[in-house]
């Protein structure tokens, strides 16, 4: 996708700038108004929600309305660079009971 790291760095900077601009829109204000995290469903209040890319920039995601969700800081931090399917697998692994201890 990129010929070198410099191209990727420039692309990531542009995508982050797009995200900053989206954060100033009515669309984003409507997304955070309920104060609910997209991932865990907790109501943390709009001021504690962060902007998260479903498909992270580091994995080729873009700063578009279809790829950005409101997430609590805890979920956003834990999700890191994971794709949605990987994040779901991680969450499911947390709820599984270890059977090798029985």
C-alpha positions as protocol buffer text, in pm:
chain_id: "A"
residue {
  index: 1
  type: UNK
  ca { x: 0 y: 0 z: 0 }
}
residue {
  index: 2
  type: UNK
  ca { x: 283 y: 240 z: 85 }
}
residue {
  index: 3
  type: UNK
  ca { x: 619 y: 264 z: -88 }
}
residue {
  index: 4
  type: UNK
  ca { x: 796 y: 356 z: 236 }
}
residue {
  index: 5
  type: UNK
  ca { x: 738 y: 458 z: 598 }
}
residue {
  index: 6
  type: UNK
  ca { x: 732 y: 827 z: 509 }
}
residue {
  index: 7
  type: UNK
  ca { x: 429 y: 775 z: 285 }
}
residue {
  index: 8
  type: UNK
  ca { x: 252 y: 586 z: 562 }
}
residue {
  index: 9
  type: UNK
  ca { x: 336 y: 856 z: 819 }
}
residue {
  index: 10
  type: UNK
  ca { x: 197 y: 1127 z: 591 }
}
residue {
  index: 11
  type: UNK
  ca { x: -118 y: 923 z: 528 }
}
residue {
  index: 12
  type: UNK
  ca { x: -172 y: 860 z: 903 }
}
residue {
  index: 13
  type: UNK
  ca { x: -127 y: 1232 z: 979 }
}
residue {
  index: 14
  type: UNK
  ca { x: -389 y: 1320 z: 716 }
}
residue {
  index: 15
  type: UNK
  ca { x: -633 y: 1063 z: 855 }
}
residue {
  index: 16
  type: UNK
  ca { x: -582 y: 1192 z: 1211 }
}
residue {
  index: 17
  type: UNK
  ca { x: -653 y: 1545 z: 1088 }
}
residue {
  index: 18
  type: UNK
  ca { x: -976 y: 1421 z: 925 }
}
residue {
  index: 19
  type: UNK
  ca { x: -1073 y: 1266 z: 1260 }
}
residue {
  index: 20
  type: UNK
  ca { x: -1004 y: 1595 z: 1441 }
}
residue {
  index: 21
  type: UNK
  ca { x: -1230 y: 1775 z: 1194 }
}
residue {
  index: 22
  type: UNK
  ca { x: -1505 y: 1513 z: 1235 }
}
residue {
  index: 23
  type: UNK
  ca { x: -1488 y: 1564 z: 1613 }
}
residue {
  index: 24
  type: UNK
  ca { x: -1608 y: 1923 z: 1558 }
}
residue {
  index: 25
  type: UNK
  ca { x: -1921 y: 1825 z: 1362 }
}
residue {
  index: 26
  type: UNK
  ca { x: -2287 y: 1788 z: 1456 }
}
residue {
  index: 27
  type: UNK
  ca { x: -2255 y: 1424 z: 1350 }
}
residue {
  index: 28
  type: UNK
  ca { x: -2000 y: 1357 z: 1625 }
}
residue {
  index: 29
  type: UNK
  ca { x: -2199 y: 1555 z: 1881 }
}
residue {
  index: 30
  type: UNK
  ca { x: -2498 y: 1334 z: 1802 }
}
residue {
  index: 31
  type: UNK
  ca { x: -2284 y: 1020 z: 1837 }
}
residue {
  index: 32
  type: UNK
  ca { x: -2162 y: 1111 z: 2185 }
}
residue {
  index: 33
  type: UNK
  ca { x: -2485 y: 1272 z: 2309 }
}
residue {
  index: 34
  type: UNK
  ca { x: -2621 y: 950 z: 2466 }
}
residue {
  index: 35
  type: UNK
  ca { x: -2291 y: 903 z: 2653 }
}
residue {
  index: 36
  type: UNK
  ca { x: -2283 y: 529 z: 2578 }
}
residue {
  index: 37
  type: UNK
  ca { x: -1973 y: 332 z: 2477 }
}
residue {
  index: 38
  type: UNK
  ca { x: -2009 y: 149 z: 2145 }
}
residue {
  index: 39
  type: UNK
  ca { x: -1821 y: -155 z: 2279 }
}
residue {
  index: 40
  type: UNK
  ca { x: -1925 y: -218 z: 2639 }
}
residue {
  index: 41
  type: UNK
  ca { x: -2257 y: -32 z: 2638 }
}
residue {
  index: 42
  type: UNK
  ca { x: -2182 y: 150 z: 2964 }
}
residue {
  index: 43
  type: UNK
  ca { x: -2315 y: 500 z: 3008 }
}
residue {
  index: 44
  type: UNK
  ca { x: -2000 y: 695 z: 3095 }
}
residue {
  index: 45
  type: UNK
  ca { x: -2122 y: 1041 z: 2993 }
}
residue {
  index: 46
  type: UNK
  ca { x: -2043 y: 1220 z: 2671 }
}
residue {
  index: 47
  type: UNK
  ca { x: -1740 y: 1400 z: 2813 }
}
residue {
  index: 48
  type: UNK
  ca { x: -1566 y: 1069 z: 2886 }
}
residue {
  index: 49
  type: UNK
  ca { x: -1614 y: 919 z: 2540 }
}
residue {
  index: 50
  type: UNK
  ca { x: -1327 y: 901 z: 2295 }
}
residue {
  index: 51
  type: UNK
  ca { x: -1320 y: 863 z: 1920 }
}
residue {
  index: 52
  type: UNK
  ca { x: -1218 y: 515 z: 1807 }
}
residue {
  index: 53
  type: UNK
  ca { x: -1157 y: 375 z: 1460 }
}
residue {
  index: 54
  type: UNK
  ca { x: -1331 y: 38 z: 1418 }
}
residue {
  index: 55
  type: UNK
  ca { x: -1056 y: -56 z: 1174 }
}
residue {
  index: 56
  type: UNK
  ca { x: -749 y: 119 z: 1319 }
}
residue {
  index: 57
  type: UNK
  ca { x: -542 y: 353 z: 1106 }
}
residue {
  index: 58
  type: UNK
  ca { x: -247 y: 122 z: 1163 }
}
residue {
  index: 59
  type: UNK
  ca { x: -445 y: -156 z: 993 }
}
residue {
  index: 60
  type: UNK
  ca { x: -556 y: 56 z: 695 }
}
residue {
  index: 61
  type: UNK
  ca { x: -873 y: 205 z: 843 }
}
residue {
  index: 62
  type: UNK
  ca { x: -985 y: 552 z: 744 }
}
residue {
  index: 63
  type: UNK
  ca { x: -1129 y: 848 z: 929 }
}
residue {
  index: 64
  type: UNK
  ca { x: -1482 y: 818 z: 794 }
}
residue {
  index: 65
  type: UNK
  ca { x: -1820 y: 827 z: 965 }
}
residue {
  index: 66
  type: UNK
  ca { x: -1862 y: 457 z: 895 }
}
residue {
  index: 67
  type: UNK
  ca { x: -1534 y: 369 z: 1066 }
}
residue {
  index: 68
  type: UNK
  ca { x: -1553 y: 589 z: 1376 }
}
residue {
  index: 69
  type: UNK
  ca { x: -1743 y: 514 z: 1696 }
}
residue {
  index: 70
  type: UNK
  ca { x: -1770 y: 662 z: 2044 }
}
residue {
  index: 71
  type: UNK
  ca { x: -1586 y: 447 z: 2298 }
}
residue {
  index: 72
  type: UNK
  ca { x: -1505 y: 481 z: 2665 }
}
residue {
  index: 73
  type: UNK
  ca { x: -1137 y: 533 z: 2741 }
}
residue {
  index: 74
  type: UNK
  ca { x: -1103 y: 184 z: 2891 }
}
residue {
  index: 75
  type: UNK
  ca { x: -1238 y: 5 z: 2582 }
}
residue {
  index: 76
  type: UNK
  ca { x: -1045 y: 229 z: 2342 }
}
residue {
  index: 77
  type: UNK
  ca { x: -721 y: 167 z: 2531 }
}
residue {
  index: 78
  type: UNK
  ca { x: -775 y: -209 z: 2553 }
}
residue {
  index: 79
  type: UNK
  ca { x: -883 y: -245 z: 2189 }
}
residue {
  index: 80
  type: UNK
  ca { x: -562 y: -83 z: 2063 }
}
residue {
  index: 81
  type: UNK
  ca { x: -497 y: -195 z: 1703 }
}
residue {
  index: 82
  type: UNK
  ca { x: -744 y: -486 z: 1696 }
}
residue {
  index: 83
  type: UNK
  ca { x: -996 y: -536 z: 1419 }
}
residue {
  index: 84
  type: UNK
  ca { x: -1362 y: -572 z: 1524 }
}
residue {
  index: 85
  type: UNK
  ca { x: -1356 y: -952 z: 1491 }
}
residue {
  index: 86
  type: UNK
  ca { x: -1034 y: -972 z: 1694 }
}
residue {
  index: 87
  type: UNK
  ca { x: -1181 y: -746 z: 1963 }
}
residue {
  index: 88
  type: UNK
  ca { x: -1492 y: -968 z: 1983 }
}
residue {
  index: 89
  type: UNK
  ca { x: -1272 y: -1277 z: 2019 }
}
residue {
  index: 90
  type: UNK
  ca { x: -1078 y: -1106 z: 2297 }
}
residue {
  index: 91
  type: UNK
  ca { x: -1396 y: -1012 z: 2485 }
}
residue {
  index: 92
  type: UNK
  ca { x: -1532 y: -1365 z: 2446 }
}
residue {
  index: 93
  type: UNK
  ca { x: -1209 y: -1509 z: 2583 }
}
residue {
  index: 94
  type: UNK
  ca { x: -1254 y: -1302 z: 2899 }
}
residue {
  index: 95
  type: UNK
  ca { x: -1594 y: -1456 z: 2965 }
}
residue {
  index: 96
  type: UNK
  ca { x: -1483 y: -1816 z: 2907 }
}
residue {
  index: 97
  type: UNK
  ca { x: -1426 y: -2024 z: 3219 }
}
residue {
  index: 98
  type: UNK
  ca { x: -1099 y: -2213 z: 3232 }
}
residue {
  index: 99
  type: UNK
  ca { x: -1167 y: -2587 z: 3217 }
}
residue {
  index: 100
  type: UNK
  ca { x: -813 y: -2702 z: 3277 }
}
residue {
  index: 101
  type: UNK
  ca { x: -836 y: -2609 z: 3646 }
}
residue {
  index: 102
  type: UNK
  ca { x: -1109 y: -2864 z: 3714 }
}
